Coordinates of C-alpha atoms (C1' of nucleotides) in Angstrom, one line a residue:
Chain I
M13 CA -51.3 4.3 -35.9
I14 CA -53.7 7.1 -37.0
E15 CA -56.4 7.3 -39.6
I16 CA -57.8 10.0 -41.8
C17 CA -61.2 9.6 -43.4
T18 CA -62.0 11.1 -46.8
K19 CA -63.1 10.1 -50.2
Y20 CA -60.6 12.5 -51.9
L21 CA -57.3 11.0 -51.0
D22 CA -55.8 8.5 -53.5
L23 CA -52.4 7.5 -52.3
G24 CA -51.3 5.7 -55.5
R25 CA -52.2 8.7 -57.6
I26 CA -50.7 11.2 -55.3
S27 CA -47.4 9.3 -55.3
N28 CA -47.3 9.7 -59.1
S29 CA -48.7 13.2 -59.2
G30 CA -45.5 15.0 -60.1
Q31 CA -45.9 17.3 -57.1
C32 CA -43.9 15.2 -54.7
F33 CA -40.7 13.3 -55.4
R34 CA -40.0 11.3 -52.2
W35 CA -42.8 8.8 -52.3
N36 CA -42.2 5.1 -52.8
S37 CA -44.5 2.2 -53.5
L38 CA -44.1 -0.6 -51.0
G39 CA -46.4 -2.9 -53.0
N40 CA -49.9 -4.1 -52.1
D41 CA -51.1 -0.5 -52.3
R42 CA -48.9 0.6 -49.5
Y43 CA -46.7 3.7 -49.8
S44 CA -44.0 5.3 -47.8
F45 CA -43.0 9.0 -48.0
V46 CA -40.5 11.2 -46.4
T47 CA -41.6 14.6 -45.1
N48 CA -41.4 16.5 -41.8
G49 CA -38.1 14.8 -41.1
K50 CA -39.8 11.4 -40.9
V51 CA -40.6 8.4 -42.9
Y52 CA -44.4 7.7 -43.0
E53 CA -46.1 4.6 -44.2
S54 CA -49.7 4.6 -45.4
Y55 CA -52.3 2.4 -46.9
C56 CA -56.1 2.6 -47.5
K57 CA -58.5 0.4 -45.6
N58 CA -62.3 0.6 -45.4
G59 CA -62.4 4.1 -46.9
K60 CA -59.9 5.4 -44.5
V61 CA -56.2 6.3 -45.0
V62 CA -54.1 4.6 -42.4
F63 CA -50.7 5.8 -41.2
S64 CA -49.3 2.6 -39.6
N65 CA -46.0 3.8 -38.1
T66 CA -46.9 7.0 -36.4
S67 CA -48.9 8.4 -33.5
E68 CA -51.3 11.2 -32.7
D69 CA -48.5 13.8 -32.6
S70 CA -48.3 13.7 -36.4
L71 CA -52.0 14.1 -36.9
D72 CA -51.9 17.9 -37.2
Y73 CA -49.0 17.7 -39.6
L74 CA -50.6 15.1 -41.8
N75 CA -53.9 16.9 -41.9
K76 CA -52.1 20.0 -43.1
Y77 CA -49.8 18.0 -45.5
F78 CA -52.8 16.4 -47.2
D79 CA -54.7 19.6 -47.2
M80 CA -57.7 18.2 -45.3
Q81 CA -59.0 21.7 -44.5
T82 CA -59.8 22.3 -48.2
D83 CA -63.2 21.3 -49.5
Y84 CA -62.5 19.4 -52.7
D85 CA -66.1 18.5 -53.1
F86 CA -66.8 22.2 -53.5
I87 CA -63.9 22.8 -55.9
I88 CA -65.2 20.0 -58.1
K89 CA -68.7 21.2 -57.8
V90 CA -67.9 24.7 -59.1
S91 CA -65.8 23.4 -62.0
P92 CA -67.2 24.1 -65.5
Q93 CA -69.7 21.3 -66.1
D94 CA -69.8 21.8 -69.8
D95 CA -66.0 21.2 -70.2
A96 CA -66.0 17.5 -71.2
Y97 CA -62.2 17.2 -71.1
L98 CA -61.8 18.7 -67.6
Q99 CA -64.7 16.6 -66.3
A100 CA -63.1 13.4 -67.6
A101 CA -59.9 14.4 -65.9
I102 CA -61.8 15.0 -62.6
R103 CA -63.5 11.6 -62.9
K104 CA -60.2 9.9 -63.3
F105 CA -58.0 11.9 -60.9
G106 CA -60.4 13.4 -58.5
G107 CA -58.6 11.6 -55.6
V108 CA -55.5 13.8 -55.9
R109 CA -55.1 16.6 -53.5
I110 CA -52.7 19.5 -53.6
L111 CA -50.2 18.8 -50.8
N112 CA -48.8 21.4 -48.4
Q113 CA -45.1 20.7 -48.8
D114 CA -42.0 22.2 -47.3
L115 CA -41.1 25.5 -49.0
W116 CA -37.3 25.0 -49.2
E117 CA -37.5 21.4 -50.4
T118 CA -40.1 22.4 -53.0
M119 CA -38.0 25.2 -54.2
V120 CA -35.0 22.9 -54.9
S121 CA -37.1 20.1 -56.3
F122 CA -38.7 22.4 -58.9
I123 CA -35.4 24.2 -59.7
I124 CA -34.1 20.7 -60.6
S125 CA -37.3 19.9 -62.5
Q126 CA -36.7 22.0 -65.5
R127 CA -36.0 19.9 -68.6
K128 CA -36.1 16.7 -66.6
S129 CA -38.5 13.8 -66.5
I130 CA -40.3 13.0 -63.2
P131 CA -38.2 9.8 -62.6
A132 CA -35.0 11.8 -63.2
I133 CA -36.1 14.5 -60.7
R134 CA -36.8 11.9 -58.1
S135 CA -33.4 10.4 -58.7
C136 CA -31.7 13.8 -58.3
V137 CA -33.6 14.7 -55.2
E138 CA -32.9 11.3 -53.6
T139 CA -29.2 11.6 -54.3
I140 CA -29.1 15.1 -52.7
C141 CA -30.8 13.7 -49.6
E142 CA -28.4 10.7 -49.4
R143 CA -25.3 12.9 -49.7
F144 CA -26.3 15.9 -47.6
G145 CA -29.3 15.0 -45.5
N146 CA -29.5 13.2 -42.2
R147 CA -30.2 9.5 -41.9
I148 CA -33.7 8.9 -40.6
Q149 CA -34.1 5.2 -40.7
D150 CA -32.7 2.3 -42.9
E151 CA -31.7 4.0 -46.2
R152 CA -34.0 7.0 -45.9
Y153 CA -32.6 10.5 -45.4
S154 CA -34.1 13.9 -44.7
F155 CA -34.0 16.7 -47.2
P156 CA -30.9 18.9 -46.3
D157 CA -31.8 22.4 -45.1
A158 CA -30.7 25.6 -46.9
E159 CA -27.8 26.2 -44.6
V160 CA -26.3 22.8 -45.5
L161 CA -26.7 23.3 -49.3
S162 CA -25.4 26.8 -49.1
N163 CA -22.1 25.4 -47.9
V164 CA -21.8 22.6 -50.5
S165 CA -19.4 23.1 -53.4
L166 CA -20.8 23.3 -56.9
D167 CA -18.8 20.2 -57.8
D168 CA -20.4 18.2 -55.1
L169 CA -23.8 19.5 -56.2
R170 CA -23.1 18.5 -59.8
K171 CA -22.3 15.0 -58.7
C172 CA -26.0 14.7 -57.9
S173 CA -26.8 14.9 -61.7
V174 CA -28.3 18.4 -61.4
G175 CA -26.2 19.6 -64.4
Y176 CA -26.1 23.3 -65.0
R177 CA -28.7 23.8 -62.2
D178 CA -25.9 23.5 -59.6
A179 CA -25.4 27.3 -59.3
Y180 CA -29.2 27.9 -59.2
I181 CA -29.5 25.6 -56.2
K182 CA -26.6 27.3 -54.4
S183 CA -27.9 30.8 -55.0
A184 CA -31.4 29.7 -54.0
A185 CA -29.9 28.5 -50.7
E186 CA -28.3 31.8 -50.0
W187 CA -31.5 33.7 -51.0
F188 CA -33.6 31.5 -48.8
L189 CA -31.4 32.1 -45.7
E190 CA -31.6 35.9 -46.3
N191 CA -35.3 35.9 -46.8
K192 CA -36.5 33.1 -44.4
D193 CA -38.1 35.5 -42.0
K194 CA -40.2 37.1 -44.7
A195 CA -43.5 35.9 -46.2
I196 CA -42.4 34.5 -49.5
T197 CA -44.5 35.2 -52.6
Y198 CA -44.7 34.2 -56.2
E199 CA -43.1 37.5 -57.3
M200 CA -40.2 37.2 -54.9
L201 CA -39.4 33.7 -56.1
L202 CA -39.0 35.1 -59.6
E203 CA -35.9 37.0 -58.4
I204 CA -34.0 33.7 -58.0
P205 CA -31.9 32.7 -61.0
G206 CA -33.3 29.5 -62.4
I207 CA -36.9 30.2 -61.2
G208 CA -39.2 31.5 -63.9
K209 CA -43.0 31.6 -64.2
K210 CA -43.5 27.9 -64.4
V211 CA -41.3 26.9 -61.5
S212 CA -42.6 29.8 -59.3
N213 CA -46.1 28.6 -60.0
C214 CA -45.3 25.1 -58.9
I215 CA -43.7 26.3 -55.7
S216 CA -46.6 28.7 -55.0
L217 CA -49.1 25.9 -55.6
F218 CA -47.4 23.0 -53.9
A219 CA -45.7 24.8 -51.0
L220 CA -47.4 28.2 -50.5
H221 CA -50.7 26.6 -51.3
D222 CA -52.0 29.3 -53.7
L223 CA -54.6 27.2 -55.5
S224 CA -55.0 29.9 -58.2
C225 CA -51.5 29.2 -59.5
C226 CA -51.5 27.3 -62.8
P227 CA -48.1 26.0 -63.9
I228 CA -47.8 25.7 -67.7
D229 CA -45.3 23.0 -68.6
V230 CA -45.0 21.1 -71.8
W231 CA -48.0 18.9 -70.9
M232 CA -50.2 21.8 -70.1
Q233 CA -49.2 23.6 -73.3
R234 CA -50.0 20.4 -75.2
I235 CA -53.4 20.4 -73.6
I236 CA -54.0 24.0 -74.6
D237 CA -52.9 23.4 -78.1
T238 CA -54.6 20.1 -78.8
R239 CA -57.7 20.1 -76.5
Y240 CA -58.6 23.8 -76.6
N241 CA -57.4 24.9 -80.0
G242 CA -54.6 27.0 -78.7
K243 CA -56.8 29.1 -76.4
Y244 CA -56.6 29.1 -72.6
P245 CA -59.7 27.5 -71.2
E246 CA -61.6 29.6 -68.6
W247 CA -60.7 27.3 -65.7
M248 CA -57.0 28.1 -66.1
E249 CA -57.7 31.5 -64.7
S250 CA -60.1 30.5 -62.0
Q251 CA -59.4 30.7 -58.3
Y252 CA -58.9 26.9 -58.3
A253 CA -56.9 26.7 -61.5
G254 CA -54.0 24.9 -59.8
V255 CA -56.3 22.1 -58.7
Y256 CA -57.9 21.7 -62.1
Q257 CA -54.5 21.9 -63.7
Q258 CA -53.3 19.0 -61.6
Y259 CA -56.2 16.8 -62.8
A260 CA -55.6 17.8 -66.4
F261 CA -51.8 17.3 -66.2
M262 CA -52.3 13.7 -64.9
Y263 CA -55.1 12.9 -67.3
E264 CA -53.1 14.0 -70.3
R265 CA -50.1 11.9 -69.2
Y266 CA -52.5 9.0 -68.6
L267 CA -54.0 9.3 -72.1
S268 CA -50.5 9.3 -73.7
E269 CA -49.6 6.1 -72.0
K270 CA -52.6 4.2 -73.2
Chain C
dG10 C1' -28.1 6.0 -80.4
dC11 C1' -32.1 8.9 -80.4
dC12 C1' -35.8 11.7 -78.3
dC13 C1' -37.7 14.0 -74.6
dA14 C1' -38.4 15.8 -70.1
dG15 C1' -43.5 19.6 -64.8
dG16 C1' -37.9 25.7 -68.5
dC17 C1' -34.8 29.3 -68.0
dG18 C1' -31.4 32.8 -69.3
dT19 C1' -29.5 35.2 -73.0
dC20 C1' -29.3 37.3 -77.3
dC21 C1' -31.2 39.6 -81.1
dC22 C1' -34.7 41.9 -83.4
Chain A
dG15 C1' -42.4 42.2 -76.1
dG16 C1' -41.6 38.1 -78.7
dG17 C1' -38.8 34.3 -81.0
dA18 C1' -34.6 31.4 -81.5
dC19 C1' -31.0 29.0 -79.2
dG20 C1' -28.0 26.5 -75.9
dC21 C1' -28.1 24.0 -71.9
dA22 C1' -26.4 18.8 -68.5
dT23 C1' -28.4 14.7 -67.7
dG24 C1' -31.0 10.4 -67.2
dG25 C1' -35.0 7.5 -68.5
dG26 C1' -37.7 5.2 -72.1

DNA sequence: GCCCAGGCGTCCC
DNA sequence: GGGACGCATGGG
C-alpha cells in the first residue's frame, strides 16, 4: 500500500473525466484502473489517496501518472478571476488533474473517440483489450501494443465496434512502429489518417502533456457559442488552456445533466 | 425508433 | 480557405 497526499486529486471525477477509459468504480468511492500493465485500486482516506494493492515500486509511476509534479494551485491562481463561468467550473471540478497516459493507448483511444459517446469509447477500448491484450488478473487485460494491433486484420478490429475507424487504427499502429524512436509532436500526429486537430490536441494533452493544447469538441464548441457569444475566451489560448478546458468540459456536461 | 456522441476525410466552390 | 456531406456504431 502506498499513499499520495494532495488536495487536487478527485478520483471519482477523474474516472469520469473523458481523458481515461479504463477506470471502473468499485463502489464505496473506490476505483480500479488499468495502466502500466497493472490493475491499480485506489480510494481516498483522511485527505490522502491510497493505492491499496501496490508497493513502493509503483510510486514513481503513479506520481507521474497523476501529474504530481505540476502545481495546480498555481494554474488555478493565474486563471482569469473575472471569468465567472470558468471560475464556477474550477470550483466544481478543481480536483481533476491532467493524467500522463501512455502515448500509444491514448492515440488509439482518441482515434476511436470521434463521433462516439464516452460510454461507447470505453466499451470499444475494453473489447480491444479483451481480444488482443494480455490477461493481467481476473477479467482485466492490458492494452495491446502497436505491434500486436499492426498484425490484426481489419475484420477482427471491426468486431470491436470501431466501425470505419478500423483502417485508422491499423495505419496508426504501423506509423507508431516506424516513429517510435522519435519525439512525437502534435504536428506529426496530424499525418496519421483519422487524426485531425481535435484528436491530436487530446493526445498531446493527455499523453504528451502539453498543457497549452485545447481540444475543441462539440461540448467546447457549445461553450464558445452559448457562454462566450461565439468568441474564443482568452483562457483557451493560455499556456494552461488544456487544464481550463478540462474543467469547462466537465462543468458543461454536468450542467446539462441537471 | 430516434438522436447524439471528446470528428475526420472528401468534395466542391 | 471555408462549408456541406457521409460515415459505423452504441448508449440514452
